[in-house]
Coordinates of C-alpha atoms in Angstrom, one line a residue:
M4 CA 0.0 0.0 0.0
P5 CA 1.2 3.6 -0.6
S6 CA 2.5 5.9 2.0
E7 CA -0.3 8.3 3.0
N8 CA -2.6 5.3 2.4
N9 CA -5.5 7.3 4.0
F10 CA -7.4 4.3 5.1
Q11 CA -7.7 2.6 1.7
H12 CA -8.7 -1.0 1.8
D13 CA -6.0 -3.6 0.9
E14 CA -6.0 -4.4 -2.8
L15 CA -6.3 -8.2 -2.1
S16 CA -3.5 -9.1 -4.6
R17 CA -3.1 -12.8 -5.4
K18 CA 0.4 -12.2 -6.7
H19 CA 3.4 -14.0 -5.2
P20 CA 4.7 -11.8 -2.3
G21 CA 8.2 -12.3 -3.6
D22 CA 11.1 -11.9 -1.2
R23 CA 8.6 -10.6 1.5
L24 CA 7.6 -14.3 2.0
A25 CA 9.2 -16.9 4.3
T26 CA 7.9 -20.3 5.5
A27 CA 8.5 -22.2 8.7
E28 CA 7.2 -25.2 10.6
L29 CA 6.6 -25.7 14.4
T30 CA 8.8 -28.7 15.4
A31 CA 9.1 -30.5 18.6
G32 CA 12.1 -29.2 20.5
A33 CA 13.0 -28.1 24.0
Q34 CA 10.1 -28.2 26.4
P35 CA 8.8 -24.9 27.7
E36 CA 10.7 -23.7 30.9
S37 CA 13.4 -26.4 30.4
P38 CA 17.0 -25.1 30.7
A39 CA 17.5 -25.4 26.9
W40 CA 14.2 -23.6 26.2
L41 CA 15.1 -20.8 28.7
D42 CA 18.5 -20.4 27.1
A43 CA 17.0 -20.1 23.6
M44 CA 14.5 -17.5 24.7
A45 CA 17.3 -15.6 26.4
Q46 CA 19.3 -15.5 23.2
H47 CA 16.4 -14.2 21.2
G48 CA 15.6 -11.7 23.9
A49 CA 19.2 -10.4 23.5
T50 CA 18.6 -10.1 19.7
L51 CA 15.5 -8.0 20.4
A52 CA 17.2 -5.8 22.9
H53 CA 20.2 -5.2 20.6
A54 CA 17.8 -4.1 17.9
G55 CA 16.4 -1.5 20.3
V56 CA 13.2 -3.2 21.4
R57 CA 12.4 -1.7 24.8
A58 CA 8.8 -3.0 25.2
I59 CA 6.6 -5.8 23.9
V60 CA 2.8 -5.4 24.0
F61 CA 0.6 -8.4 23.6
L62 CA -2.7 -7.3 22.1
H63 CA -5.6 -9.7 21.9
G64 CA -9.4 -10.1 22.2
S65 CA -11.6 -13.1 22.9
I66 CA -12.5 -15.7 20.4
H67 CA -15.5 -16.6 22.6
G68 CA -18.7 -14.7 22.4
A69 CA -17.5 -12.3 19.7
D70 CA -19.0 -13.7 16.4
V71 CA -15.4 -14.4 15.3
F72 CA -16.5 -15.2 11.7
G73 CA -18.7 -12.1 11.4
V74 CA -21.8 -14.0 10.3
Q75 CA -24.2 -11.4 11.9
R76 CA -23.3 -9.0 9.1
L77 CA -23.6 -11.6 6.4
D78 CA -27.1 -12.5 7.6
E79 CA -28.0 -8.8 7.8
V80 CA -27.1 -8.3 4.1
G81 CA -28.6 -11.5 2.8
G82 CA -27.1 -14.8 3.6
L83 CA -29.5 -17.6 3.6
K84 CA -32.5 -15.3 4.3
R85 CA -32.6 -14.0 0.7
G86 CA -31.3 -17.1 -1.0
Y87 CA -28.1 -15.6 -2.1
S88 CA -26.3 -18.9 -1.5
R89 CA -28.4 -20.7 -4.1
G90 CA -26.4 -22.1 -7.0
V91 CA -23.2 -22.1 -5.1
S92 CA -22.7 -25.7 -4.0
G93 CA -21.7 -26.1 -0.3
L94 CA -22.3 -22.5 0.7
D95 CA -25.2 -23.2 3.0
A96 CA -23.1 -25.8 4.9
L97 CA -20.2 -23.3 5.1
L98 CA -22.4 -20.6 6.6
S99 CA -23.7 -23.1 9.2
L100 CA -20.1 -23.9 10.2
M101 CA -19.4 -20.2 10.6
R102 CA -22.6 -19.1 12.4
E103 CA -22.3 -18.3 16.1
G104 CA -24.1 -20.9 18.2
D105 CA -23.5 -23.6 15.5
N106 CA -19.7 -23.4 15.1
G107 CA -18.9 -25.0 18.5
I108 CA -17.3 -21.9 20.0
Q109 CA -18.8 -21.2 23.5
S110 CA -20.2 -17.9 24.7
L111 CA -18.2 -16.1 27.3
A112 CA -18.6 -17.0 30.9
A113 CA -20.8 -15.0 33.4
G114 CA -22.8 -13.7 30.5
R115 CA -20.0 -11.3 29.3
T116 CA -20.4 -9.8 25.9
P117 CA -18.3 -7.3 24.0
P118 CA -17.2 -4.6 24.6
L119 CA -14.8 -6.3 27.0
A120 CA -13.1 -4.3 29.7
D121 CA -9.3 -4.3 29.9
D122 CA -9.3 -5.0 33.6
D123 CA -7.9 -7.8 35.8
A124 CA -11.3 -9.4 36.5
T125 CA -12.1 -9.8 32.8
K126 CA -8.6 -11.1 32.0
R127 CA -8.7 -13.7 34.8
S128 CA -12.1 -14.9 33.6
L129 CA -10.9 -15.2 30.1
D130 CA -7.8 -17.0 31.2
E131 CA -9.9 -19.5 33.1
Q132 CA -12.3 -20.1 30.2
A133 CA -10.1 -19.9 27.1
G134 CA -6.7 -20.7 28.5
D135 CA -4.2 -19.9 25.8
A136 CA -6.6 -20.4 22.9
G137 CA -6.3 -17.1 21.1
N138 CA -5.5 -15.5 24.4
F139 CA -2.2 -14.2 25.8
T140 CA -2.7 -15.2 29.4
N141 CA -1.2 -13.5 32.4
S142 CA 1.1 -16.5 33.0
Y143 CA 2.1 -16.5 29.3
V144 CA 3.2 -12.8 29.4
A145 CA 4.9 -13.2 32.8
L146 CA 6.9 -16.2 31.5
Y147 CA 7.8 -14.4 28.3
Q148 CA 9.1 -11.4 30.3
Q149 CA 11.1 -13.6 32.6
A150 CA 12.6 -15.7 29.8
I151 CA 13.7 -13.0 27.4
N152 CA 15.2 -10.8 30.1
Q153 CA 17.6 -13.3 31.6
H154 CA 20.8 -11.7 30.2
I155 CA 19.6 -8.1 29.4
A156 CA 21.0 -5.2 31.4
S157 CA 17.9 -3.0 30.7
P158 CA 15.0 -5.4 30.8
I159 CA 12.3 -5.3 28.1
V160 CA 8.9 -4.3 29.5
C161 CA 6.1 -6.7 28.7
R162 CA 2.4 -5.6 28.8
R163 CA -0.9 -7.3 28.0
I164 CA -3.8 -5.4 26.5
L165 CA -7.2 -6.8 26.1
W166 CA -9.1 -4.9 23.4
S167 CA -12.9 -4.7 23.4
S168 CA -13.4 -7.6 20.9
E169 CA -16.1 -5.6 19.0
H170 CA -15.6 -7.1 15.6
H171 CA -16.9 -4.2 13.6
H172 CA -15.4 -0.9 12.2
L173 CA -16.5 1.2 15.2
G174 CA -15.1 -1.3 17.7
R175 CA -11.8 -1.6 15.9
A176 CA -11.5 2.2 15.4
I177 CA -12.1 2.8 19.1
G178 CA -9.6 0.0 19.8
A179 CA -7.0 1.9 17.7
V180 CA -7.5 5.1 19.7
R181 CA -7.3 3.3 23.0
L182 CA -4.2 1.4 21.9
L183 CA -2.4 4.6 20.8
D184 CA -3.4 6.4 24.0
S185 CA -1.9 3.4 26.0
L186 CA 1.3 3.4 23.9
H187 CA 1.7 7.2 24.5
S188 CA 1.4 6.6 28.3
L189 CA 3.9 3.7 28.1
C190 CA 6.4 5.9 26.2
D191 CA 5.9 8.7 28.8
S192 CA 6.3 6.5 31.8
Q193 CA 9.3 4.6 30.5
K194 CA 10.9 7.7 29.0
F195 CA 11.2 6.1 25.5
G196 CA 12.6 8.1 22.7
R197 CA 14.3 8.1 19.4
G198 CA 16.1 4.9 18.5
E199 CA 14.0 2.8 20.8
R200 CA 11.3 0.4 19.6
I201 CA 8.0 -0.9 20.8
L202 CA 6.9 -4.3 19.4
V203 CA 3.2 -5.2 19.4
Q204 CA 2.2 -8.8 19.0
A205 CA -1.4 -8.8 17.9
H206 CA -3.7 -11.8 17.5
G207 CA -6.5 -12.0 15.0
Q208 CA -8.6 -8.9 14.6
A209 CA -6.4 -7.1 17.0
G210 CA -4.1 -6.9 13.9
L211 CA -6.9 -4.9 12.2
V212 CA -6.8 -2.5 15.1
L213 CA -3.1 -2.0 14.4
A214 CA -3.8 -1.5 10.7
L215 CA -6.0 1.4 11.5
A216 CA -3.5 2.7 14.0
S217 CA -0.8 2.7 11.2
N218 CA -3.0 5.0 9.2
L219 CA -3.6 7.3 12.2
L220 CA 0.2 7.5 12.7
C221 CA 0.8 8.7 9.1
P222 CA 3.2 11.8 9.4
S223 CA 1.3 13.7 6.7
P224 CA -2.0 15.6 7.4
I225 CA -4.2 13.0 5.7
T226 CA -7.9 13.8 5.5
G227 CA -9.1 10.4 6.8
R228 CA -7.6 10.9 10.2
S229 CA -9.7 14.0 11.1
K230 CA -12.8 12.2 9.6
L231 CA -12.3 9.1 11.6
L232 CA -11.5 10.9 14.9
G233 CA -14.4 13.2 14.3
V234 CA -16.8 10.3 13.9
L235 CA -15.5 8.8 17.1
A236 CA -15.7 12.0 19.1
A237 CA -19.2 12.8 18.0
Y238 CA -20.4 9.3 18.8
A239 CA -18.7 9.4 22.2
E240 CA -20.1 12.8 23.1
Q241 CA -23.6 11.7 22.1
N242 CA -23.4 8.6 24.2
G243 CA -21.7 10.0 27.3
Q244 CA -18.4 8.2 26.8
T245 CA -16.3 10.9 28.3
D246 CA -13.2 8.8 28.6
L247 CA -13.2 8.2 24.8
V248 CA -13.8 11.9 24.1
A249 CA -10.8 12.6 26.3
M250 CA -8.6 10.1 24.5
V251 CA -9.5 11.5 21.1
R252 CA -8.8 15.0 22.2
R253 CA -5.5 13.9 23.8
I254 CA -4.0 11.9 20.9
E255 CA -5.2 14.1 18.0
P256 CA -2.6 16.9 18.4
L257 CA 0.1 14.3 19.2
L258 CA -0.7 12.6 15.9
S259 CA -0.5 15.9 14.0
T260 CA 2.9 16.7 15.5
Q261 CA 4.2 13.1 15.2
S262 CA 5.0 13.1 18.9
L263 CA 2.7 10.4 20.2
L264 CA 5.5 7.9 20.7
N265 CA 8.1 10.5 21.8
G266 CA 10.2 9.5 18.7
A267 CA 10.1 5.8 19.4
T268 CA 9.3 3.4 16.6
L269 CA 6.3 1.0 16.6
D270 CA 6.9 -2.5 15.1
V271 CA 4.0 -4.9 14.6
V272 CA 3.6 -8.7 14.4
A273 CA 0.0 -9.6 13.3
M274 CA -0.9 -13.2 13.8
G275 CA -3.9 -14.7 12.0
T276 CA -5.2 -11.3 11.0
P277 CA -7.8 -11.2 8.1
V278 CA -6.7 -9.2 5.1
R279 CA -8.9 -6.1 5.2
Y280 CA -7.7 -2.6 6.0
G281 CA -4.6 -1.3 4.2
W282 CA -1.5 -0.7 6.2
D283 CA 0.3 2.7 6.0
P284 CA 4.1 2.0 6.3
S285 CA 5.1 5.7 6.7
G286 CA 4.4 6.1 10.4
I287 CA 5.5 2.7 11.7
G288 CA 8.6 0.6 11.6
K289 CA 8.8 -3.1 10.8
V290 CA 5.7 -5.3 10.1
L291 CA 5.4 -9.1 10.0
H292 CA 2.3 -11.0 9.2
I293 CA 2.2 -14.6 10.5
V294 CA -0.5 -17.0 9.2
N295 CA -1.1 -20.6 10.2
H296 CA -1.1 -22.3 6.8
R297 CA -0.9 -25.7 5.2
N298 CA -0.9 -25.9 1.4
L299 CA -3.8 -27.8 -0.1
R300 CA -3.5 -26.3 -3.6
T301 CA -2.5 -28.1 -6.7
D302 CA -1.8 -25.0 -8.9
G303 CA 1.5 -24.2 -7.3
K304 CA 0.2 -21.0 -5.6
T305 CA 1.3 -22.2 -2.2
W306 CA 1.0 -18.7 -0.7
L307 CA -2.8 -18.7 -1.2
A308 CA -5.4 -20.5 0.9
K309 CA -7.7 -23.0 -0.8
M310 CA -11.2 -21.7 -1.0
E311 CA -13.2 -24.2 -3.0
L312 CA -16.8 -25.2 -2.3
P313 CA -18.1 -27.6 -1.1
Q314 CA -14.7 -29.1 -0.2
I315 CA -14.0 -26.4 2.4
T316 CA -16.8 -27.7 4.6
M317 CA -14.9 -31.0 4.9
E318 CA -11.5 -29.3 5.7
M319 CA -12.6 -26.7 8.3
P320 CA -13.7 -29.0 11.1
I321 CA -10.2 -30.4 11.4
A322 CA -8.3 -27.2 10.5
W323 CA -6.8 -29.1 7.6
G324 CA -5.6 -26.0 5.6
G325 CA -4.6 -23.8 8.6
D326 CA -6.4 -20.7 9.9
Y327 CA -10.0 -20.5 8.5
V328 CA -11.0 -17.5 10.6
Q329 CA -8.2 -15.5 9.0
E330 CA -9.4 -16.7 5.6
L331 CA -13.2 -16.1 6.0
A332 CA -13.6 -13.1 8.3
V333 CA -12.9 -10.7 5.4
A334 CA -14.7 -7.6 4.1
G335 CA -18.4 -7.8 4.3
S336 CA -18.4 -10.0 7.4
D337 CA -18.7 -8.5 11.0
A338 CA -20.5 -8.6 14.2
M339 CA -23.3 -6.0 14.5
P340 CA -23.3 -3.0 16.8
T341 CA -26.0 -3.2 19.4
T342 CA -27.5 0.4 19.4
E343 CA -28.8 2.6 16.6
A344 CA -26.2 5.3 17.5
A345 CA -23.4 2.7 17.2
K346 CA -24.8 1.4 13.9
A347 CA -24.8 5.0 12.5
A348 CA -21.2 5.6 13.5
N349 CA -20.2 2.2 12.2
K350 CA -21.8 3.0 8.8
A351 CA -19.9 6.3 8.7
L352 CA -16.6 4.5 9.3
W353 CA -17.4 1.7 6.9
E354 CA -17.8 4.3 4.1
L355 CA -14.2 5.5 5.0
V356 CA -12.4 2.2 5.4
E357 CA -14.1 -0.5 3.5
P358 CA -15.7 -0.3 0.0
Y359 CA -16.9 -3.9 0.0
D360 CA -20.4 -4.7 1.2
G361 CA -23.1 -7.2 0.5
F362 CA -23.1 -11.0 0.6
E363 CA -21.7 -11.5 -2.9
R364 CA -18.8 -9.1 -2.2
W365 CA -17.9 -11.0 0.9
L366 CA -17.9 -14.3 -1.1
E367 CA -15.8 -12.6 -3.7
C368 CA -13.2 -11.5 -1.1
A369 CA -13.2 -14.9 0.6
R370 CA -12.7 -16.8 -2.6
R371 CA -9.6 -14.7 -3.5
A372 CA -8.0 -16.8 -0.7
V373 CA -5.4 -14.1 0.0
R374 CA -3.3 -14.8 3.1
F375 CA -1.3 -11.6 3.3
P376 CA -1.7 -7.8 3.0
S377 CA 0.3 -5.8 0.4
E378 CA 2.6 -4.3 3.0
G379 CA 5.0 -6.0 5.4
R380 CA 7.0 -9.2 5.7
C381 CA 5.0 -12.5 5.4
L382 CA 5.5 -15.8 7.2
L383 CA 3.5 -18.9 6.3
A384 CA 3.8 -21.0 9.5
D385 CA 2.5 -24.6 9.9
Y386 CA 1.7 -24.8 13.6
K387 CA 0.9 -28.5 13.3
D388 CA -2.5 -28.1 14.9
C389 CA -4.3 -30.3 12.4
T390 CA -4.6 -33.6 14.3
G391 CA -7.7 -35.0 12.7
S392 CA -9.9 -34.0 15.7
T393 CA -13.3 -32.6 14.9
N394 CA -13.5 -31.1 18.4
V395 CA -13.5 -27.3 17.8
R396 CA -11.8 -26.7 21.1
D397 CA -8.7 -28.6 19.9
H398 CA -8.0 -26.0 17.2
Y399 CA -10.7 -23.4 16.9
Y400 CA -10.5 -23.7 13.1
G401 CA -6.8 -23.1 13.1
H402 CA -7.1 -19.6 14.6
T403 CA -5.7 -20.1 18.1
A404 CA -2.4 -21.9 17.5
Y405 CA -0.4 -18.7 17.7
T406 CA -0.9 -18.0 21.4
G407 CA -0.1 -21.4 22.8
L408 CA 2.7 -21.9 25.2
N409 CA 4.2 -24.5 22.9
A410 CA 4.5 -21.8 20.2
M411 CA 6.2 -19.1 22.3
L412 CA 9.8 -20.1 21.5
F413 CA 8.9 -20.7 17.8
N414 CA 7.2 -17.3 17.5
T415 CA 10.0 -15.5 19.3
A416 CA 12.7 -17.1 17.1
E417 CA 10.8 -16.3 13.9
I418 CA 10.2 -12.7 14.9
A419 CA 13.9 -12.2 15.9
H420 CA 15.0 -13.7 12.6
C421 CA 12.5 -12.0 10.3
L422 CA 12.6 -8.6 11.8
Y423 CA 15.7 -8.1 13.8
S424 CA 18.5 -10.3 12.6
A425 CA 21.1 -8.6 10.4

């Protein structure tokens, strides 16, 4: 995507990513917390520190109770109700696999629904219910911080942020503002400055929050920034969300003067993020997209997913081809806002960030089978989570393999190699 992307949607190119692309496989090695494992994590931590990484932020939502495939929006604009799936063999069965309540993914405990609060009680509840399935647990982040900092004079700060998990444009835009405000506070409290780096590891749609943040961080006075922040401020004022109003007012001048991060650089690793919003490379540093992927194609285009109907409905229940949430939660899908005011604000943002709408347009985007955006390094990683099990909680359609304890060393090694090794 171009510098000054101004919130353009990704072009969904099916071309080979060229030298941006790498591949890797998760292999059995040292057991987590063993001496060999700790030593390897320490070495990679030293690589990150040498590259200037001073903080690592783990950004995630909840796969539970959040309509992760976005079928609410598909039903709203057609779906089975209007018979749009007629004539496309296997589409009815695919929608049934995706639909919340039928896809085997449980609701959140204690009746929680998005927006989720980024507080200790919510995080503890999520840790108890989901474990490390699409969730950077407190114990995961604590172990990560301990392991990478064993031989570092100035330890790398590790933080966990739970975003609201509202899988629509309004929720993700609010998430971007909250994240940027949090990063500004982190830079201030830690006295970060020029030459220092913050690395955000974002799972799933949290990566889309970062894509919007990359556009907001554009150093040029793009028109989309004032429009997006204006929509959010108006929505927040009308609905008494004074904390959101204050955040918008606080970060807007910092974005205009390019001082939000105090001169530090923001690097991003997006894991299993659907290809939707375009990334603006001008205001951020390094970007790596990691996708759980196993090649099922016979045409040689190994960098694409396989989106063929009705075969996909046989592959999904065992995560045969990798991450199906990343593949299917594309433009046109989404959860639905719950109030009329939120729906109006969401529509205003949709007109700014995503030109694709309607059931047929979603199907067109999904069948393009694009694994990676047009900007950033790309890693096709086989996390070996396809075991033949049809129990959704064993793989969550390939979408939760990234955050498991068994993948911590693998992820850290690949991040160090792809982004920070000379």
